[in-house]
Amino acid sequence: MNNTMYFLAFALVCFSLLWIAFGPAWQEWRHPTDLQPLPIAANYTSNIDHFSDQFRAIALARITGQPMSSHAVFEFVPDTHDQVDWSAAKRPLISFNALKSRRAIECRPPLFVNGDVVLDANNRFSGLHAQGNVQLGPNSEISEWAHADGSLYLQAGCIALRRISSAIAIALDHECCFERLHAPVVHFGPDTGQPATADEPSLIESSFSEIDGAVRRSDSLYLVQGNCKLPRGRLYRGSLIVTGRLLIGTCTQVIGDVKARAGVVVGAKARIEGALTSEKQIQLLSQASVMGPVVSETVILMGGHSRIGSPALPTTVSAENIVAEAGAVAHGTVWARDLGVVWSG
């Protein structure tokens, strides 16, 4: 009898614990109560498509003469922009004409412009969407997001936080700061023209197996314990993993992926056809190029006229901090999780 009571008590305790852990989930499965998506106020969304879609709906309503009561959260910018009190705006603004002004504009709500935006220095925007090109003068600031259906150009000393995107191209002048950029092509620094190029040496076909300490892991993958240096003017086919620091010589080309734990220096005019990753700093010297993603847990230094990605194969550049010298170009997304800057030196 006692054994039966002990068994029943033990079973009751186990059932109680299981019910505490899984009972609410079972009840929710049998009788769902959380079926609706969480509401997100349109005024707080950072989705560029939402704001542009709202604008197009308002424009269509205005053209066809339909009532616009459902779009009362927006305000319209007068055709004479010089008379606008931008600092007094409380709701998202829409301008049906291009915005060109020599007067500094400080606009806290998001602004949509049906045309180009060409402004002088010291402008301040939270959100900006233009259906044309955007050109902001020196020391302007974007605190949340900006998008241009055309090209987007920020002159010297601008600050572009959060997300900046363009359907065609982004150009940042010297001393510009950024976080996340996305465009088919991103130009860093003023256009200084292509540097003079000397005759490049003929590449010597080589194998990673010739490197001291290289261990073959598969048909195309080699591992090097410790530091590694690839000589200049070589052509390697396959992928390489280095547990230490990797130095890639001038003009050397790697047709494959490269990963180094303690940092990578890609020599001048060197080329990597695949991805480049490292836990430590990645440095691309002058005219170096990487066709695949470039990812570092710390810093990426893009030397003058270095290239990442291509128009046909956009890619991703990601690091805690990114420093780009004049002439550097990336295709796709450039994401500095802490801060990115265009070096003026």
CSV table of C-alpha atoms in Angstrom, one decimal, residues 67-219:
chain,number,residue,atom,x,y,z
A,67,PRO,CA,-10.3,62.5,-51.0
A,68,MET,CA,-7.1,62.3,-49.0
A,69,SER,CA,-8.5,62.1,-45.5
A,70,SER,CA,-6.8,58.7,-44.9
A,71,HIS,CA,-3.4,60.4,-45.5
A,72,ALA,CA,-3.9,63.2,-43.0
A,73,VAL,CA,-0.6,62.2,-41.1
A,74,PHE,CA,1.4,63.9,-43.9
A,75,GLU,CA,2.0,67.6,-44.6
A,76,PHE,CA,2.7,69.2,-48.0
A,77,VAL,CA,5.7,71.5,-48.6
A,78,PRO,CA,4.8,74.7,-50.4
A,79,ASP,CA,6.3,75.3,-53.9
A,80,THR,CA,8.3,78.2,-52.5
A,81,HIS,CA,10.8,76.3,-50.3
A,82,ASP,CA,12.5,79.5,-49.0
A,83,GLN,CA,9.3,80.3,-47.0
A,84,VAL,CA,9.1,77.0,-45.2
A,85,ASP,CA,9.7,76.8,-41.5
A,86,TRP,CA,11.4,73.4,-41.5
A,87,SER,CA,12.1,73.3,-37.8
A,88,ALA,CA,8.3,73.7,-37.0
A,89,ALA,CA,7.3,70.6,-38.9
A,90,LYS,CA,5.7,67.9,-36.8
A,91,ARG,CA,4.6,65.3,-39.4
A,92,PRO,CA,6.3,63.6,-42.4
A,93,LEU,CA,6.7,66.1,-45.2
A,94,ILE,CA,6.1,65.7,-49.0
A,95,SER,CA,7.5,68.0,-51.6
A,96,PHE,CA,6.1,67.6,-55.1
A,97,ASN,CA,9.0,69.6,-56.6
A,98,ALA,CA,12.7,69.3,-56.6
A,99,LEU,CA,14.4,70.8,-53.5
A,100,LYS,CA,17.2,73.2,-54.2
A,101,SER,CA,18.3,75.7,-51.6
A,102,ARG,CA,21.3,77.7,-50.3
A,103,ARG,CA,19.7,77.9,-46.9
A,104,ALA,CA,20.5,75.2,-44.4
A,105,ILE,CA,17.6,73.0,-43.7
A,106,GLU,CA,16.9,71.2,-40.4
A,107,CYS,CA,13.9,68.9,-40.7
A,108,ARG,CA,13.1,66.5,-37.9
A,109,PRO,CA,10.2,64.5,-39.6
A,110,PRO,CA,11.0,62.3,-42.7
A,111,LEU,CA,10.9,64.2,-46.0
A,112,PHE,CA,9.9,62.8,-49.4
A,113,VAL,CA,11.0,64.8,-52.5
A,114,ASN,CA,9.5,64.2,-56.0
A,115,GLY,CA,12.8,65.1,-57.7
A,116,ASP,CA,16.4,66.1,-57.0
A,117,VAL,CA,17.7,67.4,-53.7
A,118,VAL,CA,20.6,69.8,-54.0
A,119,LEU,CA,21.6,71.7,-50.8
A,120,ASP,CA,24.5,73.6,-49.4
A,121,ALA,CA,26.2,73.0,-46.1
A,122,ASN,CA,24.9,72.2,-42.5
A,123,ASN,CA,21.7,70.4,-43.3
A,124,ARG,CA,20.0,68.1,-40.8
A,125,PHE,CA,17.5,65.3,-41.7
A,126,SER,CA,16.1,62.4,-39.8
A,127,GLY,CA,14.8,60.6,-42.9
A,128,LEU,CA,15.1,61.6,-46.6
A,129,HIS,CA,13.7,60.0,-49.7
A,130,ALA,CA,14.2,61.5,-53.1
A,131,GLN,CA,12.9,60.2,-56.4
A,132,GLY,CA,15.9,61.9,-58.1
A,133,ASN,CA,19.5,62.5,-57.1
A,134,VAL,CA,20.6,63.7,-53.6
A,135,GLN,CA,23.5,66.1,-53.1
A,136,LEU,CA,24.1,67.4,-49.5
A,137,GLY,CA,26.7,70.1,-48.8
A,138,PRO,CA,29.6,69.9,-46.3
A,139,ASN,CA,28.9,69.0,-42.6
A,140,SER,CA,25.3,67.8,-43.2
A,141,GLU,CA,23.8,65.0,-41.1
A,142,ILE,CA,21.3,62.2,-41.6
A,143,SER,CA,20.4,60.7,-38.3
A,144,GLU,CA,18.1,57.8,-39.4
A,145,TRP,CA,18.0,56.9,-43.1
A,146,ALA,CA,18.2,58.3,-46.6
A,147,HIS,CA,17.4,56.8,-50.0
A,148,ALA,CA,17.8,58.1,-53.5
A,149,ASP,CA,16.2,56.6,-56.6
A,150,GLY,CA,19.1,58.3,-58.4
A,151,SER,CA,22.7,58.9,-57.1
A,152,LEU,CA,23.4,60.0,-53.6
A,153,TYR,CA,26.5,62.3,-52.9
A,154,LEU,CA,27.6,63.5,-49.5
A,155,GLN,CA,30.2,66.2,-49.5
A,156,ALA,CA,33.1,66.6,-47.0
A,157,GLY,CA,32.4,66.1,-43.3
A,158,CYS,CA,28.9,64.7,-43.6
A,159,ILE,CA,27.5,62.2,-41.1
A,160,ALA,CA,25.3,59.5,-42.4
A,161,LEU,CA,24.1,57.3,-39.5
A,162,ARG,CA,21.9,54.2,-39.7
A,163,ARG,CA,21.1,53.3,-43.3
A,164,ILE,CA,21.9,55.1,-46.5
A,165,SER,CA,20.9,53.6,-49.9
A,166,SER,CA,20.7,54.4,-53.6
A,167,ALA,CA,19.4,52.7,-56.6
A,168,ILE,CA,22.4,53.8,-58.7
A,169,ALA,CA,25.5,55.0,-56.7
A,170,ILE,CA,26.7,56.5,-53.4
A,171,ALA,CA,29.6,58.8,-53.2
A,172,LEU,CA,31.1,60.0,-49.9
A,173,ASP,CA,33.7,62.8,-49.8
A,174,HIS,CA,36.6,62.9,-47.4
A,175,GLU,CA,36.0,62.9,-43.6
A,176,CYS,CA,32.4,61.5,-44.1
A,177,CYS,CA,31.2,59.1,-41.4
A,178,PHE,CA,28.8,56.3,-42.1
A,179,GLU,CA,27.3,53.1,-40.7
A,180,ARG,CA,25.4,51.1,-43.3
A,181,LEU,CA,25.6,51.8,-47.0
A,182,HIS,CA,23.9,50.0,-49.9
A,183,ALA,CA,24.1,50.7,-53.6
A,184,PRO,CA,25.3,49.0,-56.8
A,185,VAL,CA,28.5,51.0,-56.4
A,186,VAL,CA,29.9,53.0,-53.4
A,187,HIS,CA,32.7,55.5,-54.0
A,188,PHE,CA,34.9,56.6,-51.1
A,189,GLY,CA,36.7,60.0,-51.2
A,190,PRO,CA,37.0,62.4,-54.1
A,191,ASP,CA,37.8,61.1,-57.5
A,192,THR,CA,41.6,61.4,-57.8
A,193,GLY,CA,41.9,59.5,-61.1
A,194,GLN,CA,43.6,56.1,-61.6
A,195,PRO,CA,47.2,56.0,-60.4
A,196,ALA,CA,49.9,55.4,-62.8
A,197,THR,CA,50.5,51.7,-63.3
A,198,ALA,CA,53.7,50.0,-64.1
A,199,ASP,CA,53.9,46.8,-66.1
A,200,GLU,CA,52.7,43.9,-63.9
A,201,PRO,CA,54.8,40.8,-63.7
A,202,SER,CA,53.7,37.6,-65.3
A,203,LEU,CA,52.1,35.4,-62.5
A,204,ILE,CA,53.9,32.2,-61.6
A,205,GLU,CA,51.5,29.3,-61.2
A,206,SER,CA,52.0,28.0,-57.6
A,207,SER,CA,50.4,25.7,-55.1
A,208,PHE,CA,49.6,26.1,-51.4
A,209,SER,CA,51.4,22.8,-50.8
A,210,GLU,CA,54.7,24.7,-51.5
A,211,ILE,CA,54.2,26.8,-48.3
A,212,ASP,CA,56.1,25.7,-45.2
A,213,GLY,CA,53.8,23.9,-42.8
A,214,ALA,CA,50.8,23.8,-45.2
A,215,VAL,CA,48.5,20.8,-44.5
A,216,ARG,CA,46.1,19.7,-47.2
A,217,ARG,CA,42.5,19.3,-45.9
A,218,SER,CA,40.7,18.6,-49.1
A,219,ASP,CA,41.3,18.8,-52.8
